[in-house]
Amino acid sequence: MHYNYLIVGAGLFGATFANLAKKAGKSVLVIDKRNHIAGNCYTENIEGINVHKYGAHIFHTSNKQVWDYVNSLVEFNRYTNSPVAMSKGKLYNLPFNMNTFNQLWGVHTPVEAQAKIAEQRAASGITEPCNLEEQALTLVGKDIYEALIKEYTEKQWGRKCSELPASIIKRLPIRFTFDNNYFNDLYQGIPCGGYTKLVEKMLEGIEVRLNTDFLENRTELEPIADRVVYTGPIDEFFEYRFGNLEYRSLKFENKVLDVENFQGNAVVNYIDSKYPYTRITEHKHFEFGIQPKTVVTREYPDSWELGKERFYTVNDSKNTELYSKYKVLADQLSKYIFGGRLAEYKYYDMDDVIERAMVIFNQENN
């Protein structure tokens, strides 16, 4: 059979593009080298709980078109992301808000909190930050930096804050209200029944082949479609001609616990370097679960090398320049569409991925 589109990757970009193509009357084949759909937002059912296999995913957006689109497929719940952070044996609210400032300094009013931060900014004496540490000190001052940023960031990136570019935290969210909602977007929630259910609805009625590696079978697969939508790593597509792009990876340790409620919150960040993990996720709280057991996941930052999962792009000047070389090659292939986090070497939120797929599909078909 010949198809209008062969879509390589059943994550959010591929699934959105496939869904729109099918609605437009196009013939579509979706393949994925994993044994499941939904990419990194895949959720699997354990003890009746939808476990986020590749780390916590919270859908949030201010794009009404994207929000209406996903809600036309599945129902979303009212989950609001309100993480807390464990630092030196104390719990703090995130993002930095009046609750955080009260927990740190005992202040009660925005004026007191603003004065404290202004005093510490001035004390830093830094006018032109040259690295992440200096950038943080000029934004939030010494106390917040040392209690809630330094050790967590160094674990996450595997490098000292003084060795990381200031651009990583050009701005830090600071709220002088008691609002614990981590995001500022208009819409937020989790698909009822998990993200796999959302992607299943996107791919409803579409042929999907799992355990199928496009790059290993390119000779056979490429001719069966007019266009190929490629969502995999762009450097791997071109056989690392200019070298490999860099990433940070993650490792996950899941445990089923015979308790109803382990930590009382979906996400708790662990700041101190004495903890090798950066956070513990208790998945049932994403969907207000009342199951008799619970599933928790410890998330460990990991260096990346070929063969490991790619999670965070390292968008420094070196990798940006390297990606631009691969993009020149990609733009020369008229049969191909390169889209998504790995193919565009960009850290996208879920709503960004869906919006990007919509934009590219509309450019293709208008």
Short mmCIF file of C-alpha atoms in Angstrom, two decimals:
data_model
loop_
_atom_site.label_atom_id
_atom_site.label_comp_id
_atom_site.label_asym_id
_atom_site.label_seq_id
_atom_site.Cartn_x
_atom_site.Cartn_y
_atom_site.Cartn_z
CA MET A 1 0.00 0.00 0.00
CA HIS A 2 1.15 3.52 -0.76
CA TYR A 3 0.54 6.36 1.73
CA ASN A 4 0.37 10.12 1.59
CA TYR A 5 2.38 10.32 4.82
CA LEU A 6 4.75 7.99 6.60
CA ILE A 7 5.14 9.35 10.12
CA VAL A 8 8.23 8.26 12.01
CA GLY A 9 7.48 8.48 15.72
CA ALA A 10 4.21 8.04 17.62
CA GLY A 11 4.85 10.81 20.12
CA LEU A 12 2.81 14.00 20.35
CA PHE A 13 4.19 15.61 17.19
CA GLY A 14 3.71 12.51 15.05
CA ALA A 15 0.32 11.66 16.53
CA THR A 16 -1.01 15.21 16.10
CA PHE A 17 0.19 15.39 12.50
CA ALA A 18 -1.32 11.95 11.80
CA ASN A 19 -4.64 12.93 13.34
CA LEU A 20 -4.87 16.13 11.29
CA ALA A 21 -3.84 14.30 8.12
CA LYS A 22 -6.50 11.63 8.59
CA LYS A 23 -9.15 14.30 9.18
CA ALA A 24 -8.06 15.89 5.90
CA GLY A 25 -8.62 12.60 4.07
CA LYS A 26 -4.96 11.63 3.76
CA SER A 27 -3.67 8.06 4.02
CA VAL A 28 -1.24 7.67 6.91
CA LEU A 29 1.12 5.08 8.37
CA VAL A 30 2.71 5.73 11.77
CA ILE A 31 5.74 3.75 12.92
CA ASP A 32 7.72 3.79 16.15
CA LYS A 33 10.81 1.87 17.20
CA ARG A 34 9.51 1.54 20.76
CA ASN A 35 6.93 -1.04 21.79
CA HIS A 36 4.39 1.63 22.69
CA ILE A 37 2.85 4.84 21.40
CA ALA A 38 2.87 8.30 23.08
CA GLY A 39 6.64 8.85 23.18
CA ASN A 40 7.95 10.29 26.42
CA CYS A 41 4.48 11.17 27.72
CA TYR A 42 3.52 7.48 27.72
CA THR A 43 1.64 6.36 30.83
CA GLU A 44 1.32 2.73 31.89
CA ASN A 45 -1.19 1.33 34.36
CA ILE A 46 0.33 -0.09 37.56
CA GLU A 47 -1.97 -1.01 40.46
CA GLY A 48 -4.72 1.02 38.79
CA ILE A 49 -2.48 4.12 38.69
CA ASN A 50 -1.38 5.84 35.48
CA VAL A 51 2.39 5.99 35.89
CA HIS A 52 4.34 8.56 33.84
CA LYS A 53 7.05 6.22 32.55
CA TYR A 54 9.45 8.92 31.37
CA GLY A 55 8.96 11.48 34.12
CA ALA A 56 6.18 13.79 35.23
CA HIS A 57 4.20 15.46 32.43
CA ILE A 58 1.73 18.25 33.21
CA PHE A 59 -0.20 19.72 30.31
CA HIS A 60 -0.39 23.52 30.42
CA THR A 61 -1.00 26.12 27.74
CA SER A 62 -2.36 29.57 27.00
CA ASN A 63 -3.13 28.58 23.43
CA LYS A 64 -6.90 28.12 23.26
CA GLN A 65 -6.71 26.35 19.91
CA VAL A 66 -4.39 23.70 21.37
CA TRP A 67 -6.47 23.39 24.54
CA ASP A 68 -9.71 22.99 22.61
CA TYR A 69 -8.06 20.44 20.32
CA VAL A 70 -6.85 18.11 23.10
CA ASN A 71 -10.14 18.47 24.98
CA SER A 72 -12.03 17.47 21.84
CA LEU A 73 -10.24 14.13 22.08
CA VAL A 74 -10.33 13.33 25.80
CA GLU A 75 -11.49 14.93 29.03
CA PHE A 76 -8.88 16.72 31.17
CA ASN A 77 -9.02 16.97 34.95
CA ARG A 78 -8.38 20.04 37.10
CA TYR A 79 -4.85 19.12 38.24
CA THR A 80 -2.72 22.15 39.14
CA ASN A 81 1.05 21.76 39.37
CA SER A 82 2.13 22.84 42.85
CA PRO A 83 5.47 21.17 43.60
CA VAL A 84 7.32 21.49 46.87
CA ALA A 85 11.05 21.32 47.52
CA MET A 86 12.95 19.59 50.31
CA SER A 87 16.04 21.54 51.35
CA LYS A 88 18.09 21.01 54.51
CA GLY A 89 15.21 19.09 56.09
CA LYS A 90 12.58 21.75 55.38
CA LEU A 91 9.81 21.91 52.78
CA TYR A 92 9.36 25.00 50.60
CA ASN A 93 6.69 25.93 48.08
CA LEU A 94 7.55 26.38 44.42
CA PRO A 95 7.64 28.56 42.44
CA PHE A 96 9.21 31.24 44.65
CA ASN A 97 6.22 33.00 46.21
CA MET A 98 5.04 34.48 49.48
CA ASN A 99 4.77 31.03 51.04
CA THR A 100 8.43 30.41 50.13
CA PHE A 101 9.56 33.76 51.50
CA ASN A 102 7.65 33.20 54.73
CA GLN A 103 9.25 29.76 55.07
CA LEU A 104 12.73 31.20 54.45
CA TRP A 105 12.65 34.48 56.34
CA GLY A 106 9.40 34.63 58.31
CA VAL A 107 8.21 37.67 56.34
CA HIS A 108 4.48 38.24 55.98
CA THR A 109 4.04 40.98 53.39
CA PRO A 110 5.17 41.52 49.80
CA VAL A 111 6.97 44.72 50.82
CA GLU A 112 9.08 42.80 53.35
CA ALA A 113 9.90 40.07 50.81
CA GLN A 114 10.80 42.57 48.08
CA ALA A 115 13.09 44.45 50.46
CA LYS A 116 14.87 41.24 51.48
CA ILE A 117 15.49 40.20 47.88
CA ALA A 118 16.58 43.72 46.85
CA GLU A 119 19.05 43.81 49.76
CA GLN A 120 20.61 40.50 48.71
CA ARG A 121 20.73 41.44 45.03
CA ALA A 122 22.64 44.60 45.93
CA ALA A 123 24.98 42.69 48.24
CA SER A 124 26.04 40.42 45.35
CA GLY A 125 27.73 43.40 43.67
CA ILE A 126 27.25 41.72 40.28
CA THR A 127 26.28 43.97 37.39
CA GLU A 128 26.97 41.73 34.38
CA PRO A 129 26.42 38.03 35.18
CA CYS A 130 28.87 35.72 33.41
CA ASN A 131 27.43 32.37 34.50
CA LEU A 132 24.36 30.77 36.00
CA GLU A 133 25.46 31.33 39.59
CA GLU A 134 25.95 35.05 39.08
CA GLN A 135 22.70 35.30 37.14
CA ALA A 136 20.76 33.66 39.98
CA LEU A 137 22.35 35.88 42.63
CA THR A 138 21.36 39.00 40.70
CA LEU A 139 17.79 37.73 40.28
CA VAL A 140 16.88 36.28 43.70
CA GLY A 141 19.81 36.80 46.06
CA LYS A 142 21.99 34.47 48.12
CA ASP A 143 19.41 32.76 50.38
CA ILE A 144 17.08 31.50 47.65
CA TYR A 145 20.02 30.57 45.43
CA GLU A 146 21.74 28.48 48.11
CA ALA A 147 18.58 26.92 49.54
CA LEU A 148 16.63 26.13 46.37
CA ILE A 149 18.76 26.48 43.21
CA LYS A 150 22.46 25.68 43.55
CA GLU A 151 22.65 22.00 44.50
CA TYR A 152 19.57 20.99 42.49
CA THR A 153 20.87 22.65 39.33
CA GLU A 154 24.33 21.13 39.70
CA LYS A 155 22.78 17.68 40.06
CA GLN A 156 20.53 18.22 37.08
CA TRP A 157 23.27 19.40 34.72
CA GLY A 158 26.26 17.53 36.15
CA ARG A 159 28.29 20.75 36.28
CA LYS A 160 28.91 23.53 38.79
CA CYS A 161 26.60 26.53 38.48
CA SER A 162 29.65 28.72 37.94
CA GLU A 163 30.42 26.63 34.81
CA LEU A 164 26.90 26.83 33.34
CA PRO A 165 25.80 29.65 31.01
CA ALA A 166 23.69 32.42 32.50
CA SER A 167 21.17 31.93 29.68
CA ILE A 168 19.78 28.79 31.35
CA ILE A 169 17.98 30.97 33.89
CA LYS A 170 17.59 34.32 32.16
CA ARG A 171 14.63 34.81 34.44
CA LEU A 172 13.30 33.04 37.51
CA PRO A 173 9.59 33.16 38.39
CA ILE A 174 9.07 35.25 41.52
CA ARG A 175 5.57 35.88 42.84
CA PHE A 176 4.68 38.24 45.62
CA THR A 177 1.39 36.41 46.20
CA PHE A 178 0.50 33.16 47.95
CA ASP A 179 -0.19 31.40 44.65
CA ASN A 180 1.41 27.93 44.52
CA ASN A 181 0.45 27.22 40.90
CA TYR A 182 3.79 26.64 39.15
CA PHE A 183 2.54 27.75 35.74
CA ASN A 184 1.06 31.04 34.60
CA ASP A 185 -0.86 29.54 31.67
CA LEU A 186 -4.62 29.91 31.28
CA TYR A 187 -5.28 26.16 30.97
CA GLN A 188 -3.83 23.21 32.84
CA GLY A 189 -4.67 19.59 33.62
CA ILE A 190 -3.98 15.90 33.07
CA PRO A 191 -5.91 13.70 30.60
CA CYS A 192 -8.39 11.58 32.54
CA GLY A 193 -7.04 8.08 32.11
CA GLY A 194 -3.49 9.23 31.28
CA TYR A 195 -1.59 10.50 28.25
CA THR A 196 -1.61 7.15 26.48
CA LYS A 197 -5.39 7.49 26.21
CA LEU A 198 -4.97 10.92 24.59
CA VAL A 199 -2.54 9.61 21.97
CA GLU A 200 -4.73 6.54 21.36
CA LYS A 201 -7.56 8.92 20.43
CA MET A 202 -5.24 10.88 18.14
CA LEU A 203 -4.28 7.68 16.33
CA GLU A 204 -7.76 6.16 16.23
CA GLY A 205 -8.39 4.56 12.84
CA ILE A 206 -4.77 5.03 11.74
CA GLU A 207 -2.40 2.17 10.93
CA VAL A 208 0.39 1.99 13.53
CA ARG A 209 3.41 -0.31 13.47
CA LEU A 210 5.48 -0.57 16.66
CA ASN A 211 8.94 -2.08 17.12
CA THR A 212 9.82 -0.65 13.70
CA ASP A 213 13.07 1.30 13.34
CA PHE A 214 12.90 3.62 10.34
CA LEU A 215 16.64 4.19 10.07
CA GLU A 216 17.32 0.46 10.00
CA ASN A 217 14.66 -0.08 7.32
CA ARG A 218 14.88 3.17 5.37
CA THR A 219 15.36 1.52 1.98
CA GLU A 220 12.08 -0.38 2.29
CA LEU A 221 10.05 2.28 4.10
CA GLU A 222 10.99 5.53 2.35
CA PRO A 223 9.37 4.70 -1.04
CA ILE A 224 5.96 3.72 0.42
CA ALA A 225 4.83 7.33 1.04
CA ASP A 226 4.75 10.64 -0.79
CA ARG A 227 6.10 12.45 2.27
CA VAL A 228 7.99 11.31 5.37
CA VAL A 229 7.44 13.10 8.69
CA TYR A 230 10.56 12.41 10.75
CA THR A 231 10.51 13.10 14.51
CA GLY A 232 13.67 11.26 15.57
CA PRO A 233 17.15 12.66 16.31
CA ILE A 234 18.30 14.77 13.39
CA ASP A 235 21.99 13.94 13.87
CA GLU A 236 21.26 10.20 13.85
CA PHE A 237 19.27 10.62 10.62
CA PHE A 238 22.40 11.97 8.94
CA GLU A 239 24.59 9.29 10.54
CA TYR A 240 26.33 11.82 12.81
CA ARG A 241 28.09 13.39 9.83
CA PHE A 242 29.19 16.42 11.84
CA GLY A 243 29.25 14.69 15.24
CA ASN A 244 26.49 14.06 17.78
CA LEU A 245 24.35 16.69 19.45
CA GLU A 246 24.49 16.71 23.26
CA TYR A 247 21.72 15.88 25.72
CA ARG A 248 21.15 15.23 29.39
CA SER A 249 19.53 11.93 30.22
CA LEU A 250 17.52 10.55 33.14
CA LYS A 251 17.16 7.28 35.02
CA PHE A 252 14.00 6.25 36.84
CA GLU A 253 13.48 3.95 39.82
CA ASN A 254 9.86 2.87 40.34
CA LYS A 255 8.48 1.34 43.52
CA VAL A 256 5.01 0.09 44.42
CA LEU A 257 4.40 0.88 48.08
CA ASP A 258 1.80 -0.74 50.29
CA VAL A 259 0.61 2.63 51.61
CA GLU A 260 -2.22 4.84 50.42
CA ASN A 261 -0.28 8.11 50.44
CA PHE A 262 3.51 8.41 50.51
CA GLN A 263 4.30 12.14 50.26
CA GLY A 264 0.99 13.97 49.87
CA ASN A 265 1.97 15.67 46.63
CA ALA A 266 2.58 14.59 43.05
CA VAL A 267 6.08 16.08 42.90
CA VAL A 268 8.64 16.78 45.61
CA ASN A 269 12.01 18.16 44.51
CA TYR A 270 15.08 17.14 46.53
CA ILE A 271 17.56 20.01 46.46
CA ASP A 272 20.47 18.74 48.57
CA SER A 273 23.40 17.04 46.87
CA LYS A 274 23.28 14.23 49.44
CA TYR A 275 20.24 12.93 47.55
CA PRO A 276 21.36 11.43 44.22
CA TYR A 277 17.87 12.00 42.75
CA THR A 278 16.31 15.35 41.89
CA ARG A 279 12.68 14.52 42.65
CA ILE A 280 10.19 11.92 43.74
CA THR A 281 6.94 11.63 41.81
CA GLU A 282 3.86 10.03 43.36
CA HIS A 283 1.74 9.41 40.29
CA LYS A 284 -1.70 8.85 41.82
CA HIS A 285 -1.89 12.51 42.86
CA PHE A 286 -1.95 13.61 39.18
CA GLU A 287 -5.44 12.12 38.97
CA PHE A 288 -6.58 12.42 42.60
CA GLY A 289 -6.30 8.65 43.05
CA ILE A 290 -7.72 6.78 46.02
CA GLN A 291 -6.12 3.40 45.32
CA PRO A 292 -5.02 1.41 48.40
CA LYS A 293 -1.41 1.34 47.14
CA THR A 294 0.81 3.97 45.58
CA VAL A 295 3.59 4.12 42.97
CA VAL A 296 6.56 6.45 43.44
CA THR A 297 9.41 7.21 41.07
CA ARG A 298 12.83 8.57 41.97
CA GLU A 299 14.33 10.54 39.10
CA TYR A 300 18.10 10.54 38.70
CA PRO A 301 19.92 12.95 36.37
CA ASP A 302 22.30 11.14 34.07
CA SER A 303 24.98 12.00 31.56
CA TRP A 304 24.05 11.15 28.00
CA GLU A 305 25.84 8.93 25.51
CA LEU A 306 24.73 7.03 22.43
CA GLY A 307 22.28 4.32 23.42
CA LYS A 308 20.66 6.28 26.26
CA GLU A 309 17.34 8.10 26.11
CA ARG A 310 17.58 11.76 25.09
CA PHE A 311 15.71 14.07 27.47
CA TYR A 312 17.11 17.61 27.67
CA THR A 313 18.76 19.39 24.78
CA VAL A 314 21.96 21.31 25.59
CA ASN A 315 21.30 24.46 23.61
CA ASP A 316 24.64 26.17 24.10
CA SER A 317 26.48 27.91 21.26
CA LYS A 318 28.45 24.78 20.29
CA ASN A 319 25.34 22.60 19.89
CA THR A 320 23.31 25.37 18.28
CA GLU A 321 25.99 25.72 15.61
CA LEU A 322 26.12 21.96 15.12
CA TYR A 323 22.33 21.72 14.77
CA SER A 324 22.35 24.49 12.15
CA LYS A 325 24.62 22.34 9.98
CA TYR A 326 22.20 19.42 10.17
CA LYS A 327 19.26 21.72 9.45
CA VAL A 328 20.89 22.83 6.20
CA LEU A 329 20.98 19.18 5.12
CA ALA A 330 17.40 18.59 6.26
CA ASP A 331 16.11 21.59 4.30
CA GLN A 332 17.52 20.07 1.11
CA LEU A 333 15.32 16.95 1.39
CA SER A 334 12.02 17.90 -0.23
CA LYS A 335 10.41 14.56 0.60
CA TYR A 336 10.96 15.01 4.35
CA ILE A 337 9.39 17.04 7.13
CA PHE A 338 11.52 17.30 10.28
CA GLY A 339 9.49 18.14 13.36
CA GLY A 340 9.44 17.82 17.13
CA ARG A 341 11.88 17.94 20.01
CA LEU A 342 14.55 15.62 18.60
CA ALA A 343 14.30 16.53 14.93
CA GLU A 344 14.41 20.27 15.68
CA TYR A 345 16.79 19.96 18.66
CA LYS A 346 14.66 22.15 20.86
CA TYR A 347 13.16 21.75 24.33
CA TYR A 348 9.43 21.92 23.67
CA ASP A 349 6.61 21.74 26.19
CA MET A 350 3.78 19.44 25.16
CA ASP A 351 1.54 22.26 23.96
CA ASP A 352 4.43 23.65 21.90
CA VAL A 353 4.84 20.28 20.18
CA ILE A 354 1.14 20.11 19.30
CA GLU A 355 1.08 23.71 18.08
CA ARG A 356 4.18 23.10 15.98
CA ALA A 357 2.60 20.03 14.37
CA MET A 358 -0.52 22.07 13.59
CA VAL A 359 1.50 24.88 12.03
CA ILE A 360 3.60 22.57 9.86
CA PHE A 361 0.58 20.54 8.76
CA ASN A 362 -1.28 23.71 7.76
CA GLN A 363 1.74 24.98 5.84
CA GLU A 364 1.83 21.68 4.00
CA ASN A 365 -1.84 21.58 3.12
CA ASN A 366 -2.83 25.19 2.44
#
